[in-house]
């Protein structure tokens, strides 16, 4: 639901806020659940996002 793509071993720099705001209806097709998820995610402040597929993210 965050960074998709063929990015094995690659990292990018971003902010947690930008990553959470980029989650959209394509990833979470329920408007209410999407808002609930974003609100919940904004309560944490990770330094690094290690994903299963796609780009890992260094949070600034």
Short mmCIF file of C-alpha atoms in Angstrom, two decimals:
data_model
loop_
_atom_site.label_atom_id
_atom_site.label_comp_id
_atom_site.label_asym_id
_atom_site.label_seq_id
_atom_site.Cartn_x
_atom_site.Cartn_y
_atom_site.Cartn_z
CA UNK A 1 0.00 0.00 0.00
CA UNK A 2 3.03 2.28 0.15
CA UNK A 3 5.73 2.04 -2.53
CA UNK A 4 5.18 -0.44 -5.33
CA UNK A 5 7.63 -1.39 -8.05
CA UNK A 6 10.63 -3.53 -8.83
CA UNK A 7 13.05 -2.04 -6.35
CA UNK A 8 14.89 -4.90 -4.67
CA UNK A 9 17.53 -3.40 -2.37
CA UNK A 10 16.67 0.20 -3.28
CA UNK A 11 15.71 2.95 -0.85
CA UNK A 12 14.26 6.41 -1.32
CA UNK A 13 14.00 9.44 0.95
CA UNK A 14 10.57 10.74 1.87
CA UNK A 15 8.52 11.77 4.88
CA UNK A 16 6.09 9.54 6.72
CA UNK A 17 3.37 12.13 6.19
CA UNK A 18 3.89 12.08 2.40
CA UNK A 19 3.81 8.28 2.32
CA UNK A 20 0.60 8.08 4.35
CA UNK A 21 -1.09 10.82 2.28
CA UNK A 22 -0.24 8.89 -0.90
CA UNK A 23 -2.32 5.87 0.17
CA UNK A 24 -5.44 6.03 -1.99
CA UNK A 25 -8.66 4.26 -2.90
CA UNK A 26 -6.76 1.93 -5.24
CA UNK A 27 -5.02 0.44 -2.20
CA UNK A 28 -7.89 0.75 0.32
CA UNK A 29 -11.17 0.82 -1.63
CA UNK A 30 -13.34 1.84 1.34
CA UNK A 31 -13.43 5.59 1.95
CA UNK A 32 -14.21 5.23 5.65
CA UNK A 33 -11.51 2.61 6.20
CA UNK A 34 -9.00 4.67 4.22
CA UNK A 35 -9.54 7.68 6.50
CA UNK A 36 -9.40 5.47 9.59
CA UNK A 37 -6.14 3.87 8.42
CA UNK A 38 -4.50 7.21 7.60
CA UNK A 39 -5.48 8.66 10.98
CA UNK A 40 -4.07 5.62 12.75
CA UNK A 41 -0.82 5.67 10.76
CA UNK A 42 -0.26 9.37 11.47
CA UNK A 43 0.10 8.50 15.17
CA UNK A 44 3.43 6.74 14.60
CA UNK A 45 6.77 8.19 13.46
CA UNK A 46 8.97 5.53 11.85
CA UNK A 47 12.52 6.29 10.80
CA UNK A 48 12.59 3.59 8.13
CA UNK A 49 9.88 1.73 6.21
CA UNK A 50 10.94 -1.78 5.22
CA UNK A 51 8.41 -3.16 2.75
CA UNK A 52 7.94 -6.66 1.38
CA UNK A 53 7.81 -5.44 -2.23
CA UNK A 54 8.84 -2.11 -3.70
CA UNK A 55 11.01 0.68 -2.38
CA UNK A 56 12.12 0.90 1.23
CA UNK A 57 11.84 4.44 2.59
CA UNK A 58 14.21 6.49 4.73
CA UNK A 59 11.85 8.82 6.60
CA UNK A 60 13.17 12.36 7.00
#
